[in-house]
PDB file of C-alpha atoms in Angstrom:
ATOM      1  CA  UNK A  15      75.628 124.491  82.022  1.00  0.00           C
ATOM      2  CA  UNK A  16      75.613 123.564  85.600  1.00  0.00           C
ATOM      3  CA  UNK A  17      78.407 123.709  87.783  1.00  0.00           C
ATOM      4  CA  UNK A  18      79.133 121.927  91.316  1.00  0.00           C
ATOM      5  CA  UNK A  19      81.221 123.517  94.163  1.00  0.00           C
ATOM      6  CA  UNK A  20      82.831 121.631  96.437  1.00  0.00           C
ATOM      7  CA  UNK A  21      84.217 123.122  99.832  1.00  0.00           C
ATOM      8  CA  UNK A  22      86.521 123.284 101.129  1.00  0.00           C
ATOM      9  CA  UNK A  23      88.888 123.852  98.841  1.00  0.00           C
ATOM     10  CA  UNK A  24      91.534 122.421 100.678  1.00  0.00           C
ATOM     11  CA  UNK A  25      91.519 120.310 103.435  1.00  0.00           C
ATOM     12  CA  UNK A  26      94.575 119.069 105.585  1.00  0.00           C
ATOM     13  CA  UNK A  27      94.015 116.490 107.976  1.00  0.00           C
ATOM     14  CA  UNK A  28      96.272 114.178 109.955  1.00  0.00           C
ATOM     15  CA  UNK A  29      96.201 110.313 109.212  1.00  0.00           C
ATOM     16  CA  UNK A  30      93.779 108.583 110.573  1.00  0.00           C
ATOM     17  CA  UNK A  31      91.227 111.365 110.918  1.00  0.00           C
ATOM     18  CA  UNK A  32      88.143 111.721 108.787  1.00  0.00           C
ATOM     19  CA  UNK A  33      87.862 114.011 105.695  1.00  0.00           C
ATOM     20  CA  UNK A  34      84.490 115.769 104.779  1.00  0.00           C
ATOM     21  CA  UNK A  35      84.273 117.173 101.024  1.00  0.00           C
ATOM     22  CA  UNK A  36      80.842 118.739  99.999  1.00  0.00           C
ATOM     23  CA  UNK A  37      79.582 119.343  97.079  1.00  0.00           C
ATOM     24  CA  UNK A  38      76.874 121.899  95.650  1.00  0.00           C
ATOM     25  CA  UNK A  39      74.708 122.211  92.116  1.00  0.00           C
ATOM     26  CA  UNK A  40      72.093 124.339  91.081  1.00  0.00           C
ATOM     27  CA  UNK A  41      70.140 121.941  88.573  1.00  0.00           C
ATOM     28  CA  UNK A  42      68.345 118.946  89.031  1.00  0.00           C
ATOM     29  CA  UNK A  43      70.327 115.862  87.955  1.00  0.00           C
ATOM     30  CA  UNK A  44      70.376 112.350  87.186  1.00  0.00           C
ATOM     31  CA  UNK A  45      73.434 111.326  88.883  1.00  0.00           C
ATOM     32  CA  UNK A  46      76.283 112.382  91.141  1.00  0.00           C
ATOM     33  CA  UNK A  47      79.729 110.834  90.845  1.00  0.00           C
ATOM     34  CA  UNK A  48      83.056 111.231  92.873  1.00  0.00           C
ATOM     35  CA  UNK A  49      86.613 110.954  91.210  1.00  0.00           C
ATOM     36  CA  UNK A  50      89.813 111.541  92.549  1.00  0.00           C
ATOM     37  CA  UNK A  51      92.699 112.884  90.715  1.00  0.00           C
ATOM     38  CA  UNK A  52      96.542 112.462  91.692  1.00  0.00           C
ATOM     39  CA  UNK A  53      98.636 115.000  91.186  1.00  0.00           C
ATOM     40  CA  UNK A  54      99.297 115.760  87.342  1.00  0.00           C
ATOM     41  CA  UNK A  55      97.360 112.450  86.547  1.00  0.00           C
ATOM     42  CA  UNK A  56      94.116 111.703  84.894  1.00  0.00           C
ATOM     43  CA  UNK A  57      90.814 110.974  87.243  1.00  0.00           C
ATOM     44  CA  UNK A  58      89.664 107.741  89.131  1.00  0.00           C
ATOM     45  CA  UNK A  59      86.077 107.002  89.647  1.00  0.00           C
ATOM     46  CA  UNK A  60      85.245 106.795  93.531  1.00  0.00           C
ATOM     47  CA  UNK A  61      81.519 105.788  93.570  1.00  0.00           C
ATOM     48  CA  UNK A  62      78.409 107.244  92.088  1.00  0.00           C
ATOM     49  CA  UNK A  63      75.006 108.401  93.333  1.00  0.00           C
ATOM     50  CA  UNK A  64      71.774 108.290  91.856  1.00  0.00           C
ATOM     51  CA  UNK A  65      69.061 110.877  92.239  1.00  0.00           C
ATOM     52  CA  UNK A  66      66.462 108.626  93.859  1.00  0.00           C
ATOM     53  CA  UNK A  67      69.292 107.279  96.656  1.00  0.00           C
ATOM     54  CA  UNK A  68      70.127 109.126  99.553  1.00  0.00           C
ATOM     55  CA  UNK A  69      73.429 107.639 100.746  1.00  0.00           C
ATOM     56  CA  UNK A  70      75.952 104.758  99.496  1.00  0.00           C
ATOM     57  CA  UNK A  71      78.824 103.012 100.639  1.00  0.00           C
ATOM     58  CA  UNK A  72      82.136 101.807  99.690  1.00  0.00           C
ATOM     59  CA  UNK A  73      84.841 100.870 101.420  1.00  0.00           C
ATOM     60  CA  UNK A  74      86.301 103.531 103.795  1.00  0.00           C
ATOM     61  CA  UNK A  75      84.015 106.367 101.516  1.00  0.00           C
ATOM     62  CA  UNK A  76      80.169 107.543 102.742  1.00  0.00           C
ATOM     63  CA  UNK A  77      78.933 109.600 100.357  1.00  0.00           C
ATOM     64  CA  UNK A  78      75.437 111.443 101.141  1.00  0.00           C
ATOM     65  CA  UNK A  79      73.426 112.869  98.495  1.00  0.00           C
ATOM     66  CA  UNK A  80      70.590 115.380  99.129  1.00  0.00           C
ATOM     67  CA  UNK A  81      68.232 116.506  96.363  1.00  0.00           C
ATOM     68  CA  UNK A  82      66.097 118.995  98.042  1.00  0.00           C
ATOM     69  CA  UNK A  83      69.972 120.608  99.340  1.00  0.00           C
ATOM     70  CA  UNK A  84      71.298 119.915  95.903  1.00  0.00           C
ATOM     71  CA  UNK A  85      74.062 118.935  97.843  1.00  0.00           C
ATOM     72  CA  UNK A  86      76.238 116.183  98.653  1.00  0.00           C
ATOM     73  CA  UNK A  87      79.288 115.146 101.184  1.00  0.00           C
ATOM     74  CA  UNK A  88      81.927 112.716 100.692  1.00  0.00           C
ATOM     75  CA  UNK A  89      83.272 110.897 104.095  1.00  0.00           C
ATOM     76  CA  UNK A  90      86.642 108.930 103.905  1.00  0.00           C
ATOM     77  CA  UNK A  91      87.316 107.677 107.676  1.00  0.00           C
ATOM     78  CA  UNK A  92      90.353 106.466 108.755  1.00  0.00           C
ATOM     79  CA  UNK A  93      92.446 108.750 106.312  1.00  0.00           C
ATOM     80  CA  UNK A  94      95.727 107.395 104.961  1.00  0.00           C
ATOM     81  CA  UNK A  95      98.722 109.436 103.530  1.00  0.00           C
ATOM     82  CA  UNK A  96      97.361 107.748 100.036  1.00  0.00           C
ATOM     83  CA  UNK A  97      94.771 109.502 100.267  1.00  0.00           C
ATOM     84  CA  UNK A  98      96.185 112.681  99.038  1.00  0.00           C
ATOM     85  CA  UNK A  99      94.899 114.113  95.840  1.00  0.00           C
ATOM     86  CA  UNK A 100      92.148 116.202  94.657  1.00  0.00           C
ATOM     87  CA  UNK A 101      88.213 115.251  94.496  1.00  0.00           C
ATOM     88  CA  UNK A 102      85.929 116.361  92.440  1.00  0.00           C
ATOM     89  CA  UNK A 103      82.218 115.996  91.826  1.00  0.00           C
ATOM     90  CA  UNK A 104      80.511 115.380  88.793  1.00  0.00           C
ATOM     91  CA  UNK A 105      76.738 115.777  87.964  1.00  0.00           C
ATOM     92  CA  UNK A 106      75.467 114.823  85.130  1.00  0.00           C
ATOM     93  CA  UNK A 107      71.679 116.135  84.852  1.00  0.00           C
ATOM     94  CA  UNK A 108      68.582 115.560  82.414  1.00  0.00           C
ATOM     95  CA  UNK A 109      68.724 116.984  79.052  1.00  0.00           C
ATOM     96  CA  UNK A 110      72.346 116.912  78.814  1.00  0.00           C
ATOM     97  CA  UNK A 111      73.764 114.987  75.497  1.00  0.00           C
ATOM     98  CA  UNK A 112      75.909 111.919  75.352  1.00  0.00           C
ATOM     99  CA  UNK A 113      76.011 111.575  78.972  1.00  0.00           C
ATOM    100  CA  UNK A 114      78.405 114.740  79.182  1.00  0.00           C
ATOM    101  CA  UNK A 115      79.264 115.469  83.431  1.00  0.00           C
ATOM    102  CA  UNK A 116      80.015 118.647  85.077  1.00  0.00           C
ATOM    103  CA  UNK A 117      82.661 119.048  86.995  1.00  0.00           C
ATOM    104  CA  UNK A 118      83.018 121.143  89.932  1.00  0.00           C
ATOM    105  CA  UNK A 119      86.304 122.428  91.330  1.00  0.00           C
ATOM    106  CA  UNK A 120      87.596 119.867  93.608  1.00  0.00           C
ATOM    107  CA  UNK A 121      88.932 119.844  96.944  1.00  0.00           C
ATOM    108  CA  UNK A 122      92.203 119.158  97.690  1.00  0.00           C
ATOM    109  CA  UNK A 123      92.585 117.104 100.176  1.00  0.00           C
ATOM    110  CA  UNK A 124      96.599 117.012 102.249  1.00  0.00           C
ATOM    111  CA  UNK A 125      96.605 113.774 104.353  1.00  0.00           C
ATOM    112  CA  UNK A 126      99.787 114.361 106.596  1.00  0.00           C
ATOM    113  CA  UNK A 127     101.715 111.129 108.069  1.00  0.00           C
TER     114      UNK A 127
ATOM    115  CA  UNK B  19      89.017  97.295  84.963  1.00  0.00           C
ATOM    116  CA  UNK B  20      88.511  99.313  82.074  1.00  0.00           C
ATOM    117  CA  UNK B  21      90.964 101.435  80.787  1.00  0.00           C
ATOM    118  CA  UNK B  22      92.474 103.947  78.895  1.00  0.00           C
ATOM    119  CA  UNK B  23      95.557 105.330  77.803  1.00  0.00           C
ATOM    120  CA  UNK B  24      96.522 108.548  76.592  1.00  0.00           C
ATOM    121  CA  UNK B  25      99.872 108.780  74.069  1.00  0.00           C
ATOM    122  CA  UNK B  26     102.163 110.962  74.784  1.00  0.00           C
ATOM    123  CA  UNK B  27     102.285 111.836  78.433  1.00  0.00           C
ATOM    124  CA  UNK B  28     104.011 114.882  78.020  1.00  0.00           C
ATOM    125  CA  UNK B  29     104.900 116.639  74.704  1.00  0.00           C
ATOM    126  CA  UNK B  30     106.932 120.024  74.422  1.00  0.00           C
ATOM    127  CA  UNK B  31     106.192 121.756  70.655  1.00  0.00           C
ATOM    128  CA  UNK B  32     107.239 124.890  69.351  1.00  0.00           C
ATOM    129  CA  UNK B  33     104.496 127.901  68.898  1.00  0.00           C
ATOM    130  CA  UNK B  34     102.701 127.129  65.150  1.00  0.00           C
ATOM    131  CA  UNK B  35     103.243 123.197  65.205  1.00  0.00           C
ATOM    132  CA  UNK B  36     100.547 120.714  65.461  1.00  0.00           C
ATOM    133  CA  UNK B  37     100.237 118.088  67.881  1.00  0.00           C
ATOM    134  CA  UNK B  38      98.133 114.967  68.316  1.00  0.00           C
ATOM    135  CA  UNK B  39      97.236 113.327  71.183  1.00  0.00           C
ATOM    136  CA  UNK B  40      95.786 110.081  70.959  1.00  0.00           C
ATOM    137  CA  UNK B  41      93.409 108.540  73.484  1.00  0.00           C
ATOM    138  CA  UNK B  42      92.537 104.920  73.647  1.00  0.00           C
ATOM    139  CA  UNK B  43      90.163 102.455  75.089  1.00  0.00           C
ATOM    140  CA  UNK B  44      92.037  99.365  75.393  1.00  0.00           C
ATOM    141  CA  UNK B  45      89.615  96.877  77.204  1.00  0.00           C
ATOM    142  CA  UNK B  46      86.242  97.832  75.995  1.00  0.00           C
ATOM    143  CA  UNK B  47      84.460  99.874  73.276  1.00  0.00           C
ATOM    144  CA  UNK B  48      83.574 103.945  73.162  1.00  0.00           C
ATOM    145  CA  UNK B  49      81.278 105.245  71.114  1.00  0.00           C
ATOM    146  CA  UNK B  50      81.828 108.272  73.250  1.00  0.00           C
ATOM    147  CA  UNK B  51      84.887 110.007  74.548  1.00  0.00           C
ATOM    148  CA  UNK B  52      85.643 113.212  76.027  1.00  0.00           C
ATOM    149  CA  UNK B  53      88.114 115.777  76.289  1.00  0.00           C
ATOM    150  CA  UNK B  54      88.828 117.776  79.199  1.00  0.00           C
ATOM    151  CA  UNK B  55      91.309 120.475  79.278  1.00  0.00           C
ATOM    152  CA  UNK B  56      92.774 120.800  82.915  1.00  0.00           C
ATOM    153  CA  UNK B  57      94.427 124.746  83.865  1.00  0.00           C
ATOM    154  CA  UNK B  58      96.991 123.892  86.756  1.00  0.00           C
ATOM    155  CA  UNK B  59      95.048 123.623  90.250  1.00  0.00           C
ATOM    156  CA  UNK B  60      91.912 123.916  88.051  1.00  0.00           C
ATOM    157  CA  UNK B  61      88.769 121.513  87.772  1.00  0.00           C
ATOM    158  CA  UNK B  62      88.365 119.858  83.887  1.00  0.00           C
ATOM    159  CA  UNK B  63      86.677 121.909  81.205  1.00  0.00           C
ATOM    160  CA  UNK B  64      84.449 119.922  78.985  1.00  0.00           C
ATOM    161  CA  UNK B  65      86.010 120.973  75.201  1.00  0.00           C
ATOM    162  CA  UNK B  66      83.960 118.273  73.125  1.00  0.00           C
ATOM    163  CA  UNK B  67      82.696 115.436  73.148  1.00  0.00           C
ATOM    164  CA  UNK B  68      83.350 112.955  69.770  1.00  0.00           C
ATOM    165  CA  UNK B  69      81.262 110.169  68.565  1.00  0.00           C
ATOM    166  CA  UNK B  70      82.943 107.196  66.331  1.00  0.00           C
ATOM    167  CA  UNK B  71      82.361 108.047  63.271  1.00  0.00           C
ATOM    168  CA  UNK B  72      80.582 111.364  63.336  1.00  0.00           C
ATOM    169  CA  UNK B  73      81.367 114.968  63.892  1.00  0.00           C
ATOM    170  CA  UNK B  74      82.847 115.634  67.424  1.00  0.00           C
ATOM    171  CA  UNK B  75      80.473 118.006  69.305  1.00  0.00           C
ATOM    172  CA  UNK B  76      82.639 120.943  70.379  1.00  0.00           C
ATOM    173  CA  UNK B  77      81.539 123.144  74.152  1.00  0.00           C
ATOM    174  CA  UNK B  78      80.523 126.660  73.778  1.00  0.00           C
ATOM    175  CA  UNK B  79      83.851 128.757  73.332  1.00  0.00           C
ATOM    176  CA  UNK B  80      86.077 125.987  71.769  1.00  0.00           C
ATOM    177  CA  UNK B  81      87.428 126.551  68.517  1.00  0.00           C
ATOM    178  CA  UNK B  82      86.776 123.593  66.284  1.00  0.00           C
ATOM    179  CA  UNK B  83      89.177 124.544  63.571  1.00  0.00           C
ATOM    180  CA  UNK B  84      91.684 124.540  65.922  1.00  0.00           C
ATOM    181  CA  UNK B  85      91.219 121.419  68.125  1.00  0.00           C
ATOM    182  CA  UNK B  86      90.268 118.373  65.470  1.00  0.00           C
ATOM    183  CA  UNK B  87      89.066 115.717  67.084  1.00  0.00           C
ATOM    184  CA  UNK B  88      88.381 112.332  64.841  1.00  0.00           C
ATOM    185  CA  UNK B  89      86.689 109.160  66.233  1.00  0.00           C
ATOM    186  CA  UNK B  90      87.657 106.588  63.916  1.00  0.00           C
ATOM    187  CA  UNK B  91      87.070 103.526  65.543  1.00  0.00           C
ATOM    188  CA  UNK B  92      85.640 102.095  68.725  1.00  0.00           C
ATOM    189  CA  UNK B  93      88.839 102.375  70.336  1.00  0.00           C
ATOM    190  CA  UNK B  94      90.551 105.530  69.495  1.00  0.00           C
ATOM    191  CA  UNK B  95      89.707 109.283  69.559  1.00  0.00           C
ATOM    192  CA  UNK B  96      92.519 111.519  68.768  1.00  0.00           C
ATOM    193  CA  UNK B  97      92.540 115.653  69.646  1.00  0.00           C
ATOM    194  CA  UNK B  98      95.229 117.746  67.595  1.00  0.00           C
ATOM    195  CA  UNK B  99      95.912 121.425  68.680  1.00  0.00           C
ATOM    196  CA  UNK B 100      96.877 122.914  65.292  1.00  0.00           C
ATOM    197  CA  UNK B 101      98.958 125.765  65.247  1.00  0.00           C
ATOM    198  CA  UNK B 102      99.773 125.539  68.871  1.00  0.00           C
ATOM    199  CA  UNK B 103     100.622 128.864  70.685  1.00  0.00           C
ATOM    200  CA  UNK B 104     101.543 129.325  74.138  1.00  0.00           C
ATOM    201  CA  UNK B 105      97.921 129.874  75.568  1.00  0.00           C
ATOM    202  CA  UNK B 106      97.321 126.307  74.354  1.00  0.00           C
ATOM    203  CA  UNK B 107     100.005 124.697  77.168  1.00  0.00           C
ATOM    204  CA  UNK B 108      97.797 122.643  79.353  1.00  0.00           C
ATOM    205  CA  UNK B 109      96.983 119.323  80.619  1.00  0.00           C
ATOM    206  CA  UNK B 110      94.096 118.098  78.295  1.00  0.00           C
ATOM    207  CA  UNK B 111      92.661 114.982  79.771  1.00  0.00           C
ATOM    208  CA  UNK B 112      90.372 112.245  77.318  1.00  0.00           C
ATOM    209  CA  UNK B 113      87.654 109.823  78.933  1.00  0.00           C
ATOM    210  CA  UNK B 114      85.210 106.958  77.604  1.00  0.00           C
ATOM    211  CA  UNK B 115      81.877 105.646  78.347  1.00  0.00           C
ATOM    212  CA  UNK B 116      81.383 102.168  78.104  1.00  0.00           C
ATOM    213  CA  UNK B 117      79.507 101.109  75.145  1.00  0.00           C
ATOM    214  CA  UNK B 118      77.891  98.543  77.054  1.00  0.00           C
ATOM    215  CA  UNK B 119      77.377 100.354  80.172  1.00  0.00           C
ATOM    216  CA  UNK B 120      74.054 101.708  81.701  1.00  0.00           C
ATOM    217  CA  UNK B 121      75.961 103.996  83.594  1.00  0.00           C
ATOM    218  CA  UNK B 122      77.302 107.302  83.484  1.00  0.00           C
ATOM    219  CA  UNK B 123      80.619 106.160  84.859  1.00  0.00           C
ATOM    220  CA  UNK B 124      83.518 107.790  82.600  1.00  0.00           C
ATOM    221  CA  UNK B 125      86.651 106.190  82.451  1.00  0.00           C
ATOM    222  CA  UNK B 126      89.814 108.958  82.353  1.00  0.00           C
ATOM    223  CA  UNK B 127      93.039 108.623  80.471  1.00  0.00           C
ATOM    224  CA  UNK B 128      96.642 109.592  82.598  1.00  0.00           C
ATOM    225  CA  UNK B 129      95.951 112.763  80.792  1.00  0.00           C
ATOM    226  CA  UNK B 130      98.592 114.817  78.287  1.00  0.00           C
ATOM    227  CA  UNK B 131     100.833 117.524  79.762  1.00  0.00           C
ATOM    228  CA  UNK B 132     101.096 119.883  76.328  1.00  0.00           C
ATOM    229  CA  UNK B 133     103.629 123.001  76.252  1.00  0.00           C
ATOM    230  CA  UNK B 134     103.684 125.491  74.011  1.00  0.00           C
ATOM    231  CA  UNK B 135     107.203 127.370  73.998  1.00  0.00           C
TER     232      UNK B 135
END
C-alpha cells in the first residue's frame, strides 16, 4: 500500500506566524484528507481534498493539492498556541476496499506563545 | 458532530490476559470501522478493518487469532488483544465511516492507551 510523507517532521514556529506541512504519495488517489491529532488523543478531521480540485479553504487552513506533484501543503496562518499537535495526511486511492486511508507520518507542529 | 468513543482510555493488564476495547458510534451508524494501532511519535497503522456483521478484514502482518475484532451492531466494534504480551503495549486507535456519508471522512475515537507489564 501507499504511503504519504509529510515534511517536515517537526516544525516550531512562533504565534502568529504561518505553518507549512507538505505532504507526498506515490499512487494516484481519490482523495486527500488532513487530521490533526493532540497529544495521546485520537485524530480530528481538518478538511479534505478531492483529486479533481486543486486548492480548498477553511477557516485559517489553505490546503493545496497537486496531482501531477502527488503532493500537497497544508497552510494555517495566523498560528495560535492551540495549534499544537501533530498532522497527518491521509490518501485514500482507487482500488482500495471499504474506503481504507493511508496515513503518512505527520508533522509535528510546536506553536510557541 | 459525529462521534465516537472508545472504552477504556487507558487499561494496564498483566502479560497472557485478554483485553477488550470497545469502540462506539454514538450519533450515527458504521457499517465500517477501523483500527489503527499508534507506536509513540508514530503515524497509525491500519490493523483491520470490520464490517457489522461479517468477518473483520485483517492488514497484511496482523495476526487475526490474536486481535478479534466483532462488529455486532451498527454502533459498536470491539478489538480484544488475547494473550497480551509486552510487544502488544500501544495506543490502538478505532474510527467510523458514516453509513450515510458519500465521503471518505473517518471519524476517530480518543483512542486506547494499552500496557502490557
Amino acid at each position: 500500500s501507499q504511503q504519504g510523507e509529510e515534511d517536515p517532521q517537526a516544525l516550531s514556529i512562533q504565534e502568529g506566524e504561518n505553518a507549512t506541512m507538505n505532504c507526498s504519495y506515490k499512487t494516484s488517489i481519490n482523495n486527500l484528507q488532513w487530521y490533526r491529532q493532540n497529544s495521546g488523543r485520537g485524530l480530528v478531521h481538518l478538511i479534505l481534498i478531492r483529486s479533481n480540485e486543486r486548492e480548498k479553504h477553511s477557516g485559517r487552513l489553505r490546503v493545496t493539492l497537486d496531482t501531477s506533484k502527488k503532493s500537497s501543503s497544508l497552510l494555517i496562518t495566523a498560528s495560535r498556541a492551540a495549534d499544537t499537535a501533530s498532522y497527518f495526511c491521509a490518501t485514500d486511492f482507487p482500488g482500495a476496499g471499504s474506503y481504507q486511508l493511508t496515513f503518512g507520518k505527520g508533522t509535528k507542529l510546536s506553536v510557541i506563545p | 458532530g459525529a462521534v465516537v468513543s472508545q472504552h477504556p482510555s487507558r487499561v494496564i493488564c498483566k502479560s497472557g490476559t485478554s483485553v477488550k476495547i470497545e469502540c462506539r458510534s454514538l450519533d450515527f451508524q458504521a457499517t465500517t470501522m477501523f483500527w489503527y494501532r499508534q507506536f509513540p511519535k508514530k503515524s497509525l497503522m491500519l490493523m483491520a478493518t470490520s464490517n457489522e456483521g461479517s468477518k473483520a478484514t485483517y492488514e497484511q502482518g496482523v495476526e487475526k487469532d490474536k486481535f478479534l475484532i466483532n462488529h455486532a451492531s451498527l454502533t459498536l466494534s470491539t478489538l480484544t488483544v488475547t494473550s497480551a504480551h509486552p510487544e502488544d503495549s500501544s495506543f490502538y486507535i478505532c474510527s467510523a465511516r458514516d453509513i450515510g456519508a458519500l465521503s471518505y471522512e473517518q471519524y476517530f475515537g480518543p483512542g486506547t492507551r494499552l500496557t502490557v507489564t
